[in-house]
Amino acid sequence: MNKIMYLEFERCIGCRACQAACRECGDHDAKERNYVEYVDFTESRQTYPMLCMQCKDPACARVCPANAIQITDEGVVLSAMEEKCIGCRNCTFGCPFGIPKFDFEENKMYKCDMCYDRSKHDIAPMCASVCPSEAIRFIDFDEMQQLRRRRSQMNLVEGKKPQEGNKWEYVPEFFGVYTD
């Protein structure tokens, strides 16, 4: 996998095309594994896409007593393996991003796996392939670096300072996220 998932929250227009595309993905059983959240529902209509951040040291995998959550060689964190998942839901409580969901009918956890069957062949995940505003992109590392540099420059112009010690430090390099 030579490409990177890149999220630019401010570009989200709330169309939910990413969720619809996710439901259509082959093995998702018509359930979306990504979400569109509101920044502050009472004050703004601003939305942002939320996918699994594929953490470097995923809390969901660390707290799984059955070792049901596997990580690929590329660092993609997969959904719980059906034959191993015991349905304890530790993964849903352990994730700092609130990503894993629990299917009570199937008694197993499911979450975004970056459409691993597609992304391992450098084909964009379903959500990135349909996002009309390019809030979710599947791009080269160099392009992501350029976007980050441009964003950092804009932050300086706007007087924003980077924050330290937040949850975004857990996000690996192959998953670019724009944050203030």
Tab-separated table of N, CA and C in Angstrom, residues 7-63:
chain	number	residue	atom	x	y	z
A	7	LEU	N	-7.755	13.024	5.723
A	7	LEU	CA	-9.022	13.651	6.094
A	7	LEU	C	-8.815	15.142	6.254
A	8	GLU	N	-9.674	15.906	5.664
A	8	GLU	CA	-9.658	17.357	5.875
A	8	GLU	C	-11.074	17.728	6.319
A	9	PHE	N	-11.229	17.804	7.635
A	9	PHE	CA	-12.554	17.932	8.234
A	9	PHE	C	-13.345	19.133	7.717
A	10	GLU	N	-12.674	20.241	7.504
A	10	GLU	CA	-13.392	21.461	7.100
A	10	GLU	C	-14.054	21.347	5.734
A	11	ARG	N	-13.635	20.385	4.930
A	11	ARG	CA	-14.213	20.239	3.602
A	11	ARG	C	-15.533	19.456	3.598
A	12	CYS	N	-15.860	18.797	4.700
A	12	CYS	CA	-17.059	17.953	4.747
A	12	CYS	C	-18.313	18.809	4.574
A	13	ILE	N	-19.186	18.375	3.655
A	13	ILE	CA	-20.440	19.087	3.416
A	13	ILE	C	-21.640	18.326	3.974
A	14	GLY	N	-21.367	17.229	4.660
A	14	GLY	CA	-22.435	16.491	5.318
A	14	GLY	C	-23.357	15.716	4.388
A	15	CYS	N	-22.915	15.393	3.197
A	15	CYS	CA	-23.784	14.699	2.227
A	15	CYS	C	-23.972	13.222	2.558
A	16	ARG	N	-23.084	12.652	3.336
A	16	ARG	CA	-23.122	11.256	3.764
A	16	ARG	C	-22.954	10.263	2.613
A	17	ALA	N	-22.366	10.711	1.508
A	17	ALA	CA	-22.067	9.795	0.404
A	17	ALA	C	-21.070	8.735	0.861
A	18	CYS	N	-20.159	9.113	1.765
A	18	CYS	CA	-19.172	8.152	2.271
A	18	CYS	C	-19.853	7.008	3.014
A	19	GLN	N	-20.886	7.329	3.772
A	19	GLN	CA	-21.596	6.289	4.507
A	19	GLN	C	-22.355	5.367	3.551
A	20	ALA	N	-22.989	5.957	2.551
A	20	ALA	CA	-23.728	5.144	1.578
A	20	ALA	C	-22.783	4.220	0.822
A	21	ALA	N	-21.630	4.746	0.414
A	21	ALA	CA	-20.654	3.926	-0.306
A	21	ALA	C	-20.127	2.814	0.586
A	22	CYS	N	-19.922	3.108	1.850
A	22	CYS	CA	-19.430	2.103	2.792
A	22	CYS	C	-20.437	0.956	2.939
A	23	ARG	N	-21.712	1.296	3.000
A	23	ARG	CA	-22.739	0.252	3.105
A	23	ARG	C	-22.742	-0.662	1.887
A	24	GLU	N	-22.363	-0.116	0.728
A	24	GLU	CA	-22.375	-0.890	-0.507
A	24	GLU	C	-21.156	-1.792	-0.667
A	25	CYS	N	-20.158	-1.611	0.170
A	25	CYS	CA	-18.935	-2.400	0.055
A	25	CYS	C	-19.264	-3.874	0.290
A	26	GLY	N	-18.597	-4.735	-0.416
A	26	GLY	CA	-18.890	-6.160	-0.474
A	26	GLY	C	-19.183	-6.876	0.828
A	27	ASP	N	-18.301	-6.793	1.798
A	27	ASP	CA	-18.470	-7.603	3.010
A	27	ASP	C	-18.991	-6.812	4.203
A	28	HIS	N	-19.608	-5.667	3.964
A	28	HIS	CA	-20.073	-4.838	5.074
A	28	HIS	C	-21.506	-5.121	5.506
A	29	ASP	N	-22.162	-6.054	4.863
A	29	ASP	CA	-23.527	-6.446	5.249
A	29	ASP	C	-24.459	-5.244	5.375
A	30	ALA	N	-24.331	-4.289	4.476
A	30	ALA	CA	-25.193	-3.097	4.429
A	30	ALA	C	-25.100	-2.237	5.680
A	31	LYS	N	-23.952	-2.288	6.372
A	31	LYS	CA	-23.730	-1.453	7.562
A	31	LYS	C	-22.546	-0.545	7.291
A	32	GLU	N	-22.739	0.752	7.549
A	32	GLU	CA	-21.610	1.651	7.350
A	32	GLU	C	-20.633	1.524	8.502
A	33	ARG	N	-19.379	1.684	8.177
A	33	ARG	CA	-18.320	1.586	9.178
A	33	ARG	C	-17.613	2.927	9.356
A	34	ASN	N	-18.177	3.957	8.771
A	34	ASN	CA	-17.692	5.313	8.981
A	34	ASN	C	-18.891	6.163	9.366
A	35	TYR	N	-18.629	7.366	9.836
A	35	TYR	CA	-19.691	8.192	10.375
A	35	TYR	C	-19.502	9.638	9.951
A	36	VAL	N	-20.562	10.387	9.979
A	36	VAL	CA	-20.490	11.829	9.784
A	36	VAL	C	-20.998	12.446	11.076
A	37	GLU	N	-20.131	13.214	11.702
A	37	GLU	CA	-20.456	13.803	13.001
A	37	GLU	C	-20.668	15.307	12.862
A	38	TYR	N	-21.370	15.875	13.817
A	38	TYR	CA	-21.541	17.326	13.884
A	38	TYR	C	-20.488	17.902	14.828
A	39	VAL	N	-19.930	19.038	14.461
A	39	VAL	CA	-18.943	19.690	15.327
A	39	VAL	C	-19.607	20.066	16.641
A	40	ASP	N	-20.670	20.819	16.574
A	40	ASP	CA	-21.477	21.150	17.736
A	40	ASP	C	-22.898	21.305	17.220
A	41	PHE	N	-23.692	20.291	17.420
A	41	PHE	CA	-25.027	20.225	16.837
A	41	PHE	C	-25.895	21.419	17.198
A	42	THR	N	-25.705	21.976	18.397
A	42	THR	CA	-26.558	23.085	18.838
A	42	THR	C	-26.123	24.431	18.284
A	43	GLU	N	-24.879	24.547	17.833
A	43	GLU	CA	-24.376	25.833	17.376
A	43	GLU	C	-24.003	25.890	15.910
A	44	SER	N	-23.841	24.743	15.263
A	44	SER	CA	-23.312	24.761	13.903
A	44	SER	C	-23.879	23.605	13.079
A	45	ARG	N	-23.903	23.799	11.779
A	45	ARG	CA	-24.276	22.704	10.888
A	45	ARG	C	-23.038	22.026	10.316
A	46	GLN	N	-21.856	22.451	10.785
A	46	GLN	CA	-20.606	21.886	10.293
A	46	GLN	C	-20.514	20.402	10.659
A	47	THR	N	-20.163	19.590	9.708
A	47	THR	CA	-20.004	18.163	9.926
A	47	THR	C	-18.568	17.764	9.606
A	48	TYR	N	-18.205	16.565	10.003
A	48	TYR	CA	-16.898	16.030	9.641
A	48	TYR	C	-16.979	14.508	9.539
A	49	PRO	N	-16.194	13.933	8.604
A	49	PRO	CA	-16.209	12.473	8.465
A	49	PRO	C	-15.368	11.842	9.569
A	50	MET	N	-15.792	10.705	10.041
A	50	MET	CA	-15.044	10.009	11.080
A	50	MET	C	-14.820	8.569	10.651
A	51	LEU	N	-13.561	8.235	10.457
A	51	LEU	CA	-13.164	6.874	10.084
A	51	LEU	C	-12.239	6.350	11.167
A	52	CYS	N	-11.974	5.063	11.132
A	52	CYS	CA	-10.975	4.509	12.039
A	52	CYS	C	-9.631	5.135	11.682
A	53	MET	N	-8.886	5.593	12.684
A	53	MET	CA	-7.604	6.253	12.458
A	53	MET	C	-6.454	5.266	12.324
A	54	GLN	N	-6.752	3.966	12.400
A	54	GLN	CA	-5.719	2.939	12.226
A	54	GLN	C	-4.516	3.240	13.117
A	55	CYS	N	-4.745	3.386	14.413
A	55	CYS	CA	-3.728	3.820	15.379
A	55	CYS	C	-2.448	2.988	15.316
A	56	LYS	N	-1.342	3.632	15.670
A	56	LYS	CA	-0.045	2.956	15.713
A	56	LYS	C	-0.059	1.818	16.731
A	57	ASP	N	-0.625	2.122	17.885
A	57	ASP	CA	-0.742	1.139	18.964
A	57	ASP	C	-2.217	1.123	19.354
A	58	PRO	N	-3.036	0.413	18.565
A	58	PRO	CA	-4.492	0.535	18.738
A	58	PRO	C	-4.992	0.031	20.083
A	59	ALA	N	-5.687	0.921	20.787
A	59	ALA	CA	-6.248	0.568	22.088
A	59	ALA	C	-7.271	-0.556	21.951
A	60	CYS	N	-8.012	-0.563	20.843
A	60	CYS	CA	-9.026	-1.609	20.649
A	60	CYS	C	-8.371	-2.988	20.636
A	61	ALA	N	-7.209	-3.104	20.010
A	61	ALA	CA	-6.511	-4.396	19.944
A	61	ALA	C	-5.850	-4.730	21.278
A	62	ARG	N	-5.324	-3.683	21.952
A	62	ARG	CA	-4.646	-3.927	23.237
A	62	ARG	C	-5.593	-4.462	24.300
A	63	VAL	N	-6.851	-3.982	24.292
A	63	VAL	CA	-7.783	-4.384	25.354
A	63	VAL	C	-8.592	-5.619	24.999
